Coordinates of C-alpha atoms and ligand atoms in Angstrom, one line a residue:
X88 CA 23.5 26.2 -2.7
X89 CA 21.2 25.5 0.2
X90 CA 22.1 23.1 3.0
X91 CA 18.8 21.3 2.3
X92 CA 20.0 20.5 -1.3
X93 CA 23.2 18.9 0.1
X94 CA 21.1 17.0 2.7
X95 CA 18.8 15.7 -0.1
X96 CA 21.9 14.7 -2.2
X97 CA 23.4 12.7 0.7
X98 CA 20.0 11.1 1.4
X99 CA 19.6 10.1 -2.2
X100 CA 23.1 8.5 -2.3
X101 CA 22.2 6.5 0.8
X102 CA 18.9 5.4 -0.7
X103 CA 20.6 4.4 -4.0
X104 CA 23.3 2.5 -2.1
X105 CA 20.7 0.6 -0.2
X106 CA 18.8 -0.2 -3.3
X107 CA 21.9 -1.6 -5.0
X108 CA 22.8 -3.7 -1.9
X109 CA 26.0 -1.9 -1.1
X110 CA 27.8 -2.0 2.2
X111 CA 25.5 -1.0 5.1
X112 CA 28.3 0.9 6.7
X113 CA 28.5 3.2 3.7
X114 CA 24.7 3.7 3.8
X115 CA 24.9 4.7 7.5
X116 CA 27.8 7.0 6.9
X117 CA 25.8 9.0 4.3
X118 CA 22.7 9.1 6.5
X119 CA 24.8 10.4 9.4
X120 CA 26.4 13.0 7.3
X121 CA 23.0 14.2 6.1
X122 CA 21.9 14.6 9.7
X123 CA 25.0 16.6 10.5
X124 CA 24.6 18.9 7.5
X125 CA 20.9 19.3 8.3
X126 CA 21.7 20.8 11.7
X127 CA 24.6 23.0 10.7
X128 CA 24.2 26.6 11.9
X129 CA 26.2 27.9 8.8
X130 CA 25.9 27.4 5.1
X131 CA 27.8 24.2 4.1
X132 CA 29.1 26.1 1.1
X133 CA 31.0 28.3 3.5
X134 CA 32.7 25.3 5.1
X135 CA 33.7 24.0 1.7
X136 CA 35.3 27.4 0.8
X137 CA 37.3 27.4 4.0
X138 CA 38.2 23.7 3.7
X139 CA 36.7 22.9 7.1
X140 CA 34.2 20.3 5.9
X141 CA 36.2 17.2 6.8
X142 CA 36.7 18.5 10.3
X143 CA 33.0 18.0 11.1
X144 CA 32.2 15.0 13.3
X145 CA 30.4 12.4 11.1
X146 CA 31.7 13.7 7.8
X147 CA 34.6 11.5 6.5
X148 CA 37.0 12.5 3.7
X149 CA 35.0 10.6 1.0
X150 CA 31.8 12.3 2.0
X151 CA 33.5 15.6 2.2
X152 CA 34.8 15.1 -1.4
X153 CA 31.3 14.4 -2.6
X154 CA 29.9 17.4 -0.9
X155 CA 32.6 19.7 -2.3
X156 CA 32.0 18.4 -5.8
X157 CA 28.2 18.8 -5.4
X158 CA 28.5 22.4 -4.1
X159 CA 30.7 23.3 -7.0
X160 CA 28.9 21.5 -9.8
X161 CA 25.3 20.8 -8.6
X162 CA 26.0 17.1 -8.8
X163 CA 28.7 14.6 -8.1
X164 CA 30.2 11.5 -9.8
X165 CA 29.1 9.1 -7.1
X166 CA 25.5 10.3 -7.4
X167 CA 25.5 10.0 -11.2
X168 CA 27.1 6.6 -11.1
X169 CA 24.4 5.3 -8.7
X170 CA 21.6 7.0 -10.6
X171 CA 22.7 5.1 -13.7
X172 CA 22.1 1.8 -11.9
X173 CA 18.6 2.5 -10.5
X174 CA 15.5 3.5 -12.6
X175 CA 14.1 6.8 -11.4
X176 CA 10.6 5.2 -11.0
X177 CA 12.1 3.0 -8.3
X178 CA 13.4 6.0 -6.5
X179 CA 9.8 7.5 -6.6
X180 CA 8.6 4.4 -4.8
X181 CA 10.5 5.5 -1.7
X182 CA 8.3 8.5 -1.4
X183 CA 5.3 6.2 -0.6
X184 CA 4.6 5.8 3.0
X185 CA 5.7 2.3 4.3
X186 CA 7.9 1.7 1.3
X187 CA 11.5 1.9 2.3
X188 CA 14.6 0.9 0.3
X189 CA 14.3 -2.8 1.3
X190 CA 10.7 -3.1 0.0
X191 CA 11.5 -1.0 -3.1
X192 CA 14.5 -3.2 -3.9
X193 CA 12.4 -6.3 -3.4
X194 CA 9.6 -5.3 -5.7
X195 CA 12.0 -4.0 -8.3
X196 CA 14.2 -7.1 -8.4
X197 CA 11.5 -9.8 -7.9
X198 CA 8.7 -8.3 -9.9
X199 CA 10.4 -5.8 -12.2
X200 CA 8.4 -2.9 -10.8
X201 CA 9.8 0.4 -11.8
X202 CA 6.9 2.9 -11.3
X203 CA 4.2 3.8 -8.8
X204 CA 1.5 2.7 -11.2
X205 CA 3.1 -0.7 -11.6
X206 CA 3.3 -1.1 -7.8
X207 CA -0.4 -0.2 -7.4
X208 CA -1.3 -2.7 -10.1
X209 CA 0.7 -5.4 -8.4
X210 CA -0.9 -4.7 -5.1
X211 CA -4.4 -4.8 -6.5
X212 CA -3.8 -7.9 -8.6
X213 CA -2.5 -9.8 -5.6
X214 CA 1.0 -10.4 -7.1
X215 CA 2.6 -8.2 -4.4
X216 CA 1.2 -10.3 -1.6
X217 CA 3.0 -13.4 -2.9
X218 CA 6.4 -11.9 -2.2
X219 CA 8.3 -13.1 0.9
X220 CA 7.5 -11.1 4.1
X221 CA 4.7 -9.3 2.3
X222 CA 1.2 -10.8 2.8
X223 CA -2.2 -9.5 2.1
X224 CA -2.4 -6.9 4.9
X225 CA 0.9 -5.3 4.0
X226 CA 0.0 -5.3 0.3
X227 CA -3.4 -3.6 1.1
X228 CA -1.6 -1.0 3.2
X229 CA 0.7 -0.2 0.3
X230 CA -2.2 0.2 -2.1
X231 CA -3.8 2.8 0.1
X232 CA -0.5 4.5 0.7
X233 CA -0.2 4.9 -3.1
X234 CA -3.6 6.6 -3.2
X235 CA -2.4 9.1 -0.5
X236 CA 0.9 9.6 -2.3
X237 CA -1.0 10.6 -5.4
X238 CA -3.2 13.1 -3.6
X239 CA -0.3 15.0 -1.9
X240 CA 2.2 14.7 -4.7
X241 CA 3.8 18.0 -5.5
X242 CA 2.9 19.8 -2.3
X243 CA 5.9 21.2 -0.4
X244 CA 5.9 21.6 3.3
X245 CA 5.8 25.3 4.4
X246 CA 9.2 25.4 6.1
X247 CA 10.9 24.1 2.9
X248 CA 9.1 26.6 0.6
X249 CA 9.5 29.7 2.9
X250 CA 13.2 30.4 2.5
X251 CA 12.8 30.3 -1.3
X252 CA 9.9 32.7 -1.2
X253 CA 11.7 35.1 1.1
X254 CA 14.9 35.0 -1.0
X255 CA 13.0 35.6 -4.3
X256 CA 11.0 38.5 -2.7
X257 CA 14.2 40.2 -1.6
X258 CA 15.7 39.8 -5.1
X259 CA 12.6 41.2 -6.7
X260 CA 12.6 44.2 -4.4
X261 CA 16.1 45.0 -5.6
X262 CA 15.1 45.3 -9.2
X263 CA 15.0 49.0 -10.2
X264 CA 11.5 50.4 -10.4
X265 CA 10.0 47.9 -8.1
X266 CA 7.9 49.5 -5.3
X267 CA 6.7 46.5 -3.4
X268 CA 7.1 42.7 -3.6
X269 CA 5.2 40.1 -1.5
X270 CA 4.4 36.4 -1.4
X271 CA 0.7 35.7 -1.5
X272 CA -1.2 32.4 -1.9
X273 CA -1.2 29.5 0.6
X274 CA 2.2 30.5 1.7
X275 CA 0.9 33.8 3.0
X276 CA -2.0 32.0 4.7
X277 CA 0.7 29.8 6.3
X278 CA -0.9 26.6 5.2
X279 CA 1.2 23.6 6.3
X280 CA 2.0 22.7 2.7
X281 CA 2.0 24.8 -0.5
X282 CA 1.3 23.8 -4.1
X283 CA 3.2 26.6 -5.7
X284 CA 4.5 30.1 -4.8
X285 CA 2.5 33.2 -5.9
X286 CA 4.6 36.3 -5.9
X287 CA 3.3 39.8 -6.5
X288 CA 5.3 42.9 -7.5
X289 CA 4.2 46.5 -8.0
X290 CA 6.1 48.4 -10.6
X291 CA 5.5 50.9 -13.3
X292 CA 7.9 49.0 -15.5
X293 CA 6.6 45.4 -15.7
X294 CA 8.7 44.4 -18.8
X295 CA 11.9 44.9 -16.8
X296 CA 10.6 42.7 -13.9
X297 CA 9.3 40.0 -16.2
X298 CA 12.7 39.9 -18.1
X299 CA 14.8 39.7 -14.9
X300 CA 12.7 37.1 -13.1
X301 CA 13.7 33.9 -14.9
X302 CA 17.4 34.9 -14.5
X303 CA 17.3 35.0 -10.7
X304 CA 19.4 32.5 -8.9
X305 CA 17.7 29.1 -8.2
X306 CA 15.4 29.3 -11.3
X307 CA 15.8 26.3 -13.5
X308 CA 13.2 26.7 -16.3
X309 CA 10.8 29.3 -17.7
X310 CA 7.4 27.7 -18.1
X311 CA 5.3 30.6 -19.4
X312 CA 5.5 34.3 -19.8
X313 CA 3.3 37.3 -20.7
X314 CA 3.7 41.1 -20.5
X315 CA 2.9 41.2 -16.8
X316 CA 3.3 37.6 -15.6
X317 CA 5.7 34.8 -15.6
X318 CA 5.8 31.2 -14.3
X319 CA 9.1 29.4 -13.6
X320 CA 10.3 26.2 -12.0
X321 CA 13.0 26.4 -9.4
X322 CA 15.9 23.9 -9.3
X323 CA 14.4 22.4 -6.2
X324 CA 11.2 21.6 -8.1
X325 CA 8.9 24.3 -6.8
X326 CA 6.8 26.2 -9.3
X327 CA 6.5 30.0 -8.9
X328 CA 3.9 32.3 -10.4
X329 CA 4.8 36.0 -10.7
X330 CA 2.4 38.8 -11.3
X331 CA 3.5 42.4 -11.9
X332 CA 0.9 45.1 -11.1
X333 CA 0.4 48.8 -11.3
X334 CA 0.7 50.2 -7.8
X335 CA -3.0 51.3 -7.8
X336 CA -4.0 47.6 -8.0
X337 CA -1.4 46.1 -5.7
X338 CA -3.7 45.7 -2.6
X339 CA -6.5 44.2 -4.7
X340 CA -4.1 41.7 -6.3
X341 CA -2.6 40.9 -2.9
X342 CA -6.1 40.1 -1.6
X343 CA -7.1 38.1 -4.7
X344 CA -3.9 36.0 -4.9
X345 CA -3.8 35.4 -1.2
X346 CA -7.0 33.6 -1.5
X347 CA -8.2 31.1 -0.5
X348 CA -10.6 30.6 -3.4
X349 CA -13.4 30.0 -0.9
X350 CA -12.7 33.2 0.9
X351 CA -12.5 35.1 -2.4
X352 CA -15.9 33.8 -3.5
X353 CA -17.4 34.9 -0.2
X354 CA -16.0 38.4 -0.5
X355 CA -17.1 38.7 -4.1
X356 CA -20.6 37.6 -3.3
X357 CA -20.8 40.1 -0.4
X358 CA -19.6 42.8 -2.8
X359 CA -22.2 41.9 -5.4
X360 CA -25.0 42.3 -2.7
X361 CA -23.7 45.8 -2.3
X362 CA -23.6 46.6 -6.0
X363 CA -19.8 46.3 -6.1
X364 CA -17.4 44.3 -8.2
X365 CA -14.1 42.9 -6.8
X366 CA -11.3 41.5 -8.9
X367 CA -7.5 41.4 -8.9
X368 CA -7.4 45.0 -10.2
X369 CA -9.6 46.7 -7.6
X370 CA -13.1 47.3 -6.2
X371 CA -15.4 49.0 -8.6
X372 CA -18.9 50.5 -8.2
X373 CA -21.9 50.0 -10.5
X374 CA -20.6 52.7 -12.8
X375 CA -17.2 51.0 -13.1
X376 CA -15.5 53.6 -11.0
X377 CA -12.5 52.4 -8.9
X378 CA -13.2 52.8 -5.2
X379 CA -10.3 50.8 -3.8
X380 CA -7.3 48.8 -4.9
X381 CA -4.0 50.3 -3.7
X382 CA -4.1 48.8 -0.2
X383 CA -5.5 45.5 1.0
X384 CA -7.3 47.0 4.0
X385 CA -9.2 49.4 1.6
X386 CA -10.5 46.3 -0.3
X387 CA -12.0 45.0 2.9
X388 CA -13.3 48.4 3.9
X389 CA -15.0 48.8 0.6
X390 CA -17.1 45.8 1.4
X391 CA -17.8 46.9 4.9
X392 CA -15.3 44.7 6.8
X393 CA -12.2 45.1 8.9
X394 CA -8.9 43.6 7.6
X395 CA -8.9 39.9 8.1
X396 CA -5.6 38.1 8.9
X397 CA -4.5 35.9 6.0
X398 CA -4.4 32.8 8.2
X399 CA -8.2 33.0 8.7
X400 CA -9.0 33.4 5.0
X401 CA -10.3 29.9 4.4
X402 CA -14.0 30.6 4.0
X403 CA -14.7 29.0 7.3
X404 CA -16.7 31.8 8.9
X405 CA -14.2 34.6 8.9
X406 CA -16.5 37.0 7.1
X407 CA -19.3 36.5 9.6
X408 CA -16.9 36.9 12.5
X409 CA -15.5 40.1 11.0
X410 CA -19.0 41.5 10.3
X411 CA -20.0 40.8 13.9
X412 CA -16.7 42.4 15.2
X413 CA -15.8 39.0 16.6
X414 CA -12.5 38.3 14.9
X415 CA -10.1 36.6 17.3
X416 CA -7.1 38.6 18.4
X417 CA -4.7 36.0 17.1
X418 CA -1.8 34.7 19.2
X419 CA 1.7 36.0 18.1
X420 CA 5.1 34.5 18.6
X421 CA 6.0 37.2 21.1
X422 CA 3.2 36.0 23.3
X423 CA 5.0 32.8 24.0
X424 CA 7.1 33.0 27.2
X425 CA 8.3 29.4 27.3
X426 CA 8.7 26.1 25.6
X427 CA 7.4 23.0 27.3
X428 CA 8.9 20.1 25.1
X429 CA 12.6 20.1 24.7
X430 CA 15.0 17.2 24.4
X431 CA 18.6 17.4 25.8
X432 CA 21.5 15.1 25.1
X433 CA 19.9 12.7 27.6
X434 CA 17.7 11.6 24.7
X435 CA 19.6 9.4 22.2
X436 CA 18.3 11.3 19.2
X437 CA 19.1 14.8 20.6
X438 CA 22.4 16.6 20.8
X439 CA 22.4 19.7 23.0
X440 CA 23.5 20.1 26.6
X441 CA 21.3 21.8 29.2
X442 CA 23.5 24.8 29.1
X443 CA 23.4 25.1 25.3
X444 CA 19.6 24.8 25.3
X445 CA 19.4 27.4 28.1
X446 CA 21.5 30.0 26.4
X447 CA 19.8 29.5 23.0
X448 CA 16.4 29.9 24.7
X449 CA 17.6 33.0 26.4
X450 CA 18.7 34.3 23.0
X451 CA 15.1 33.7 21.7
X452 CA 13.7 35.6 24.7
X453 CA 12.1 32.7 26.4
X454 CA 11.8 32.9 30.2
X455 CA 11.3 29.2 30.8
X456 CA 12.1 25.8 29.3
X457 CA 10.9 22.3 30.2
X458 CA 13.5 19.6 29.6
X459 CA 11.5 16.6 28.5
X460 CA 13.7 13.7 27.5
X461 CA 12.5 10.3 26.4
X462 CA 11.4 7.5 28.8
X463 CA 12.4 3.9 29.1
X464 CA 10.8 2.3 26.1
X465 CA 12.6 4.5 23.6
X466 CA 16.1 3.5 22.7
X467 CA 18.4 4.4 25.7
X468 CA 15.4 6.3 27.2
X469 CA 15.4 7.2 30.9
X470 CA 14.3 4.7 33.5
X471 CA 13.1 5.8 37.0
X472 CA 16.6 5.8 38.5
X473 CA 18.2 7.8 35.7
X474 CA 15.3 10.2 35.6
X475 CA 15.7 11.0 39.4
X476 CA 19.3 11.7 38.6
X477 CA 18.4 13.8 35.6
X478 CA 15.8 15.7 37.7
X479 CA 18.5 16.7 40.2
X480 CA 20.8 17.8 37.5
X481 CA 18.1 20.0 36.0
X482 CA 17.2 21.5 39.4
X483 CA 20.9 22.2 40.0
X484 CA 21.3 23.8 36.6
X485 CA 18.1 25.9 37.2
X486 CA 19.7 27.3 40.3
X487 CA 22.9 28.1 38.4
X488 CA 20.9 29.9 35.7
X489 CA 19.1 32.2 38.1
X490 CA 16.0 32.4 36.0
X491 CA 17.7 33.2 32.7
X492 CA 15.9 31.1 31.8
X493 CA 14.1 29.0 34.4
X494 CA 14.4 25.3 33.7
X495 CA 11.5 23.0 34.5
X496 CA 12.2 19.3 35.1
X497 CA 10.0 17.3 32.8
X498 CA 9.7 14.1 30.7
X499 CA 8.2 13.0 27.4
X500 CA 6.8 9.8 28.8
X501 CA 5.6 7.1 26.5
X502 CA 2.0 6.1 26.6
X503 CA 2.3 2.3 26.5
X504 CA -0.2 0.3 24.3
X505 CA -2.3 -0.5 27.4
X506 CA -2.6 3.2 28.2
X507 CA -0.3 3.2 31.2
X508 CA 2.7 5.5 31.5
X509 CA 6.2 4.2 30.9
X510 CA 7.6 5.4 34.3
X511 CA 6.6 5.1 38.0
X512 CA 4.1 7.5 39.6
X513 CA 6.6 8.6 42.2
X514 CA 9.0 10.2 39.9
X515 CA 6.3 11.5 37.5
X516 CA 4.5 13.3 40.3
X517 CA 7.8 15.0 41.3
X518 CA 8.2 16.5 37.8
X519 CA 7.1 20.1 36.8
X520 CA 6.0 19.1 33.3
X521 CA 4.9 15.7 32.1
X522 CA 4.3 15.4 28.4
X523 CA 2.8 12.0 27.4
X524 CA 3.0 10.8 23.9
X525 CA 2.3 7.7 21.7
X526 CA 5.4 6.4 20.0
X527 CA 4.6 2.8 19.2
X528 CA 1.8 0.5 17.9
X529 CA 0.4 3.1 15.5
X530 CA -1.7 0.5 13.8
X531 CA -4.3 0.1 16.6
X532 CA -8.0 0.5 15.8
X533 CA -9.5 3.9 16.5
X534 CA -11.4 2.5 19.6
X535 CA -8.2 1.0 21.0
X536 CA -6.1 4.1 20.4
X537 CA -8.8 6.4 21.9
X538 CA -9.0 4.2 25.0
X539 CA -5.2 4.1 25.3
X540 CA -5.0 7.9 25.3
X541 CA -8.0 8.3 27.6
X542 CA -6.4 6.0 30.1
X543 CA -3.1 7.9 30.0
X544 CA -4.9 11.2 30.6
X545 CA -6.8 9.7 33.5
X546 CA -3.7 8.8 35.4
X547 CA -3.8 12.3 36.8
X548 CA -0.1 12.6 36.1
X549 CA -0.1 14.1 32.7
X550 CA 0.1 17.9 32.0
X551 CA 0.3 17.8 28.2
X552 CA -0.7 15.2 25.5
X553 CA 2.3 15.4 23.1
X554 CA 1.9 15.4 19.3
X555 CA -1.6 14.0 19.7
X556 CA -2.1 12.4 16.2
X557 CA 1.4 11.1 15.5
X558 CA 1.4 12.2 11.9
X559 CA 4.5 13.2 9.9
X560 CA 3.6 15.6 7.0
X561 CA 4.1 13.9 3.7
X562 CA 5.3 10.6 5.2
X563 CA 3.1 9.2 8.0
X564 CA -0.7 9.6 8.3
X565 CA -2.2 10.3 11.7
X566 CA -3.3 7.2 13.6
X567 CA -7.0 7.0 13.9
X568 CA -8.5 8.1 17.2
X569 CA -11.6 9.9 18.4
X570 CA -10.5 13.5 18.9
X571 CA -13.8 14.6 20.4
X572 CA -13.6 11.9 23.1
X573 CA -10.0 12.8 23.9
X574 CA -11.0 16.5 24.1
X575 CA -13.8 15.6 26.5
X576 CA -11.4 13.7 28.8
X577 CA -8.7 16.3 28.5
X578 CA -11.1 18.9 29.6
X579 CA -12.3 16.8 32.5
X580 CA -8.7 16.1 33.6
X581 CA -7.3 19.6 32.9
X582 CA -4.8 18.2 30.4
X583 CA -3.5 20.5 27.7
X584 CA -3.1 19.4 24.1
X585 CA 0.2 20.1 22.3
X586 CA 0.6 21.9 19.1
X587 CA 4.0 20.3 18.2
X588 CA 5.9 22.9 16.2
X589 CA 8.4 20.6 14.5
X590 CA 7.7 21.5 10.9
X591 CA 7.3 17.9 9.9
X592 CA 4.8 17.3 12.6
X593 CA 2.5 20.4 13.1
X594 CA 0.4 18.2 15.3
X595 CA -2.4 19.2 16.3
X596 CA -3.6 20.6 13.0
X597 CA -5.2 24.0 12.6
X598 CA -8.7 22.5 12.5
X599 CA -8.1 20.4 15.5
X600 CA -6.9 23.5 17.4
X601 CA -10.2 25.1 16.6
X602 CA -12.1 22.1 17.9
X603 CA -10.0 22.0 21.1
X604 CA -10.8 25.7 21.7
X605 CA -14.5 25.1 21.2
X606 CA -14.3 22.1 23.6
X607 CA -12.8 24.3 26.3
X608 CA -9.4 22.6 26.2
X609 CA -6.2 24.6 26.5
X610 CA -3.3 24.2 24.2
X611 CA 0.5 24.5 24.5
X612 CA 2.8 25.3 21.5
X613 CA 6.1 23.4 21.9
X614 CA 9.2 23.1 19.7
X615 CA 10.0 19.4 20.5
X616 CA 13.6 20.5 19.9
X617 CA 16.2 17.9 19.5
X618 CA 18.9 20.5 19.3
X619 CA 19.3 24.1 20.3
X620 CA 18.6 25.5 16.9
X621 CA 15.2 23.8 16.8
X622 CA 14.0 26.2 19.6
X623 CA 13.3 28.6 16.8
X624 CA 10.6 26.4 15.3
X625 CA 7.9 27.7 17.7
X626 CA 6.9 30.1 15.0
X627 CA 5.6 27.2 12.8
X628 CA 3.4 26.2 15.7
X629 CA 2.2 29.7 16.2
X630 CA 1.0 29.8 12.6
X631 CA -0.9 26.6 13.0
X632 CA -2.5 28.1 16.1
X633 CA -3.4 31.2 14.3
X634 CA -5.0 29.2 11.5
X635 CA -6.9 27.5 14.3
X636 CA -8.3 30.9 15.5
X637 CA -6.4 30.7 18.8
X638 CA -5.7 33.7 21.0
X639 CA -2.9 34.1 23.6
X640 CA -5.4 33.1 26.3
X641 CA -6.0 29.7 24.8
X642 CA -2.3 28.8 25.0
X643 CA -0.8 27.9 28.4
X644 CA 2.8 28.8 27.6
X645 CA 1.9 32.4 27.2
X646 CA 1.5 32.5 30.9
X647 CA 4.1 33.8 33.3
X648 CA 5.9 30.9 35.0
X649 CA 4.2 31.4 38.4
X650 CA 0.7 31.1 36.8
X651 CA 1.8 28.1 34.7
X652 CA 3.0 26.3 37.8
X653 CA -0.4 27.0 39.5
X654 CA -2.1 25.5 36.5
X655 CA 0.2 22.4 36.5
X656 CA -0.1 21.8 40.2
X657 CA -1.7 18.4 40.8
X658 CA -4.5 17.8 43.3
X659 CA -3.2 15.9 46.3
X660 CA -4.0 12.3 46.2
X661 CA -3.4 9.2 48.3
X662 CA -0.3 7.2 47.2
X663 CA -2.3 4.0 46.7
X664 CA -4.6 5.6 44.1
X665 CA -2.4 4.8 41.1
X666 CA -2.6 1.0 41.8
X667 CA -6.3 1.0 41.1
X668 CA -7.4 0.1 37.6
X669 CA -7.1 3.1 35.3
X670 CA -10.3 5.1 34.8
X671 CA -11.9 4.3 38.2
X672 CA -10.8 7.5 39.9
X673 CA -13.2 10.4 40.5
Ligands
LIG1397 P1 -1.7 26.1 -3.3 O1 -0.8 26.8 -4.3 O2 -2.4 24.9 -3.9 O3 -1.0 25.8 -2.0 O4 -2.9 27.0 -2.9 P2 -3.1 28.6 -3.3 O5 -4.2 29.1 -2.4 O6 -1.9 29.3 -3.2 O7 -3.7 28.5 -4.7 P3 -3.2 29.0 -6.2 O8 -1.7 29.1 -6.2 O9 -3.9 28.1 -7.2 O10 -3.8 30.4 -6.4 C1 -3.5 31.5 -5.5 C2 -4.7 32.3 -5.2 O11 -5.3 32.9 -6.3 C3 -5.8 31.4 -4.6 O12 -5.6 31.2 -3.2 C4 -7.0 32.3 -4.8 C5 -6.7 32.9 -6.2 N1 -7.4 32.1 -7.2 C6 -6.8 31.2 -8.0 N2 -7.7 30.7 -8.9 C7 -8.9 31.3 -8.6 C8 -10.2 31.1 -9.1 O13 -10.5 30.4 -10.0 N3 -11.2 31.9 -8.5 C9 -10.9 32.8 -7.4 N4 -11.8 33.5 -6.9 N5 -9.6 32.9 -6.9 C10 -8.6 32.2 -7.5
LIG1398 CA1 0.0 28.9 -4.5
LIG1399 CA1 -0.4 29.7 -8.2
LIG1400 ZN1 7.7 12.5 20.8

């Protein structure tokens, strides 16, 4: 039983309670417990075994009972009781952006809507807009959210899929006779979401592998089976394709099933021009003789190319770059020396102390860490006075730590709707690292939003533009803004753009990274940690950067601290400057 499954169960109970109008306290208790389990450093099943569950802060005796029952039986009475009261179609409505439990309950009870289709119909026919607190605009927004919901349905974020892929690969490797096992497909290309898993095994005894596969832990149903392949669905809903290959074909299959389709087509076309045929079994010459297949790099060599990293295989110019000897030397996680966006317990939604963050960062081998808590306009955010105090605490702690790691005093300052920053210039200019982000009024027009960001960058106080598009994968679309214009101004102002490595954000996207690089703008890869364990998430950002063709030199937090400080030093300026209208400075 994975912690994520328990988190999902608690969240589902909370949603169901809210839909059935039960006590808001109960709802909140389940949400809080879900949060606690989500950040547990140990398997929740282990705590159940030791009877330590009820000792956790935020987990009451009732909740502990539900979890214990769920871990043992895969469900619990309370969940089943509530599921009996709410149609499953109503629960699906919650997965549509901008439809929360309140809206879902409203349309269900007032209009009898129990499916996504019915909701869409009601939105298009105008029935929806007649509900209290709904209106035409809201109703239109829901109709377009339904369209987006349909297009992404069934895709799983990479960080959710990865543990299942790794676990299955380990278990496949342990089957007698298996020589190699690997995950291919979009997961190997580290795409931000995956449709299904594609696992490859080399073995001289495929029957044995195909027979063992559906019995592995976590598998719910066998969907299809042949002599060398099998498709199953996992309990968590993910579909998995397995292929078993003879070792002489493993490299060719790995290449073929890694894709992408566009990349494969480009490779096949190139091979045809050379009188060769490439398929999942190998590379063959005109007489049908095998010239490669066992190793992936031999497949590339056979068509006259160096090995291309999976993250680049999207058919977006990687063959041309490889041919010209101009493949980028992609950034690696080890290249990152520090993290420039980290929340401490001074942010109301974060939980670790400076010391906890510092020691975790040391454990991950980071040499510097910027503490960037929230500013005034966020709930309980820091105002100027509290930030001055916080700054001194950080400086003091930095002294104590003696460089293991170095702490930078920073802030994640809100970009207010008019483009000004949420704190005074004086304290902002004292800070080592100012990350500026949009957290409100996402519904501006593209022109307004672009102007808002441009103004913020032109204050001359910003080092990094945080999570530039505001999107949350699978739940919130990016706000519209003119990326090219923002890049132009970022370049002019020497502001870096963030690749936020929180796995739900991954913002900038891979494509935007590539555009930033072409525009001559530097990036940073930051964890946006809200507790010490999140510091590990940098790897997700590194994968986005690699998919965006970035090299270590494109990313500022690969620099040693002294060079980073030089980069972040601000030009001296007169104190009155900031009182002029934004955008009038040289
Ligand atoms: P996904 O699962 O939607 O996230 O994306 P992929 O890339 O994992 O796609 P999937 O699972 O349908 O297939 C895995 C790989 O197999 C794909 O990247 C390339 C290869 N492949 C699948 N179908 C075709 C095809 O019709 N032609 C070619 N050339 N390759 C294919
Ligand atoms: Ca796939
Ligand atoms: Ca597949
Ligand atoms: Zn933020």
